[in-house]
Amino acid sequence: QVELVESGGGLVPAGGSLRLSCAASGDIVCTDTMGWYRQAPGKERELVASISRSGRTKYADSVAGRFTISRDVEEGNLYLQMNSLKPEETAVYYCNSGRRVGAIGGVACYYGPDYWGKGTLVTVSS
C-alpha cells in the first residue's frame, strides 16, 4: 500500500509562484509514473504534468514552459514548481501514482487502482 500526502498549496497573487510537494510512504517501490492533477470548482479533474520513473515528463499545453515536475524516485517524493500562475489555475491539486505489478525488490506489488492523495488547495488571486 502507498500513501500520498500533498503540501505546499496556498494563496498566491497572479504571476506568483508556488512549489507543491507530495510525500509518498509505504511500498514506494510499487509506484510507477507519478503525476499532478487539478480540479477547479465545477470542472473535471485534469492532468497537469506527469513523470516516469526514468524521468520522462509530460505537460498539459496550458502549463508547458511555466510548470516543472520532478521526483525523487528513491525517496518517493514528487514536486511541482509552478510559475506565472493565473487566476484560472485556482484548483485543488492532487498527487497521483500508477502502480507497478509484480515482485519488486522483495515487495509484492499488486494490481489495483491508482494511488491518490487528498489534495492541496491552490488559490491564485487576480
PDB file of C-alpha atoms in Angstrom, residues 73 76 92 123:
ATOM      1  CA  VAL A  73      12.435   8.012  -7.079  1.00  0.00           C
ATOM      2  CA  GLY A  76       9.195   8.560  -3.352  1.00  0.00           C
ATOM      3  CA  VAL A  92      -7.314  21.538  -5.715  1.00  0.00           C
ATOM      4  CA  THR A 123      -5.776  29.857  -4.867  1.00  0.00           C
TER       5      THR A 123
END
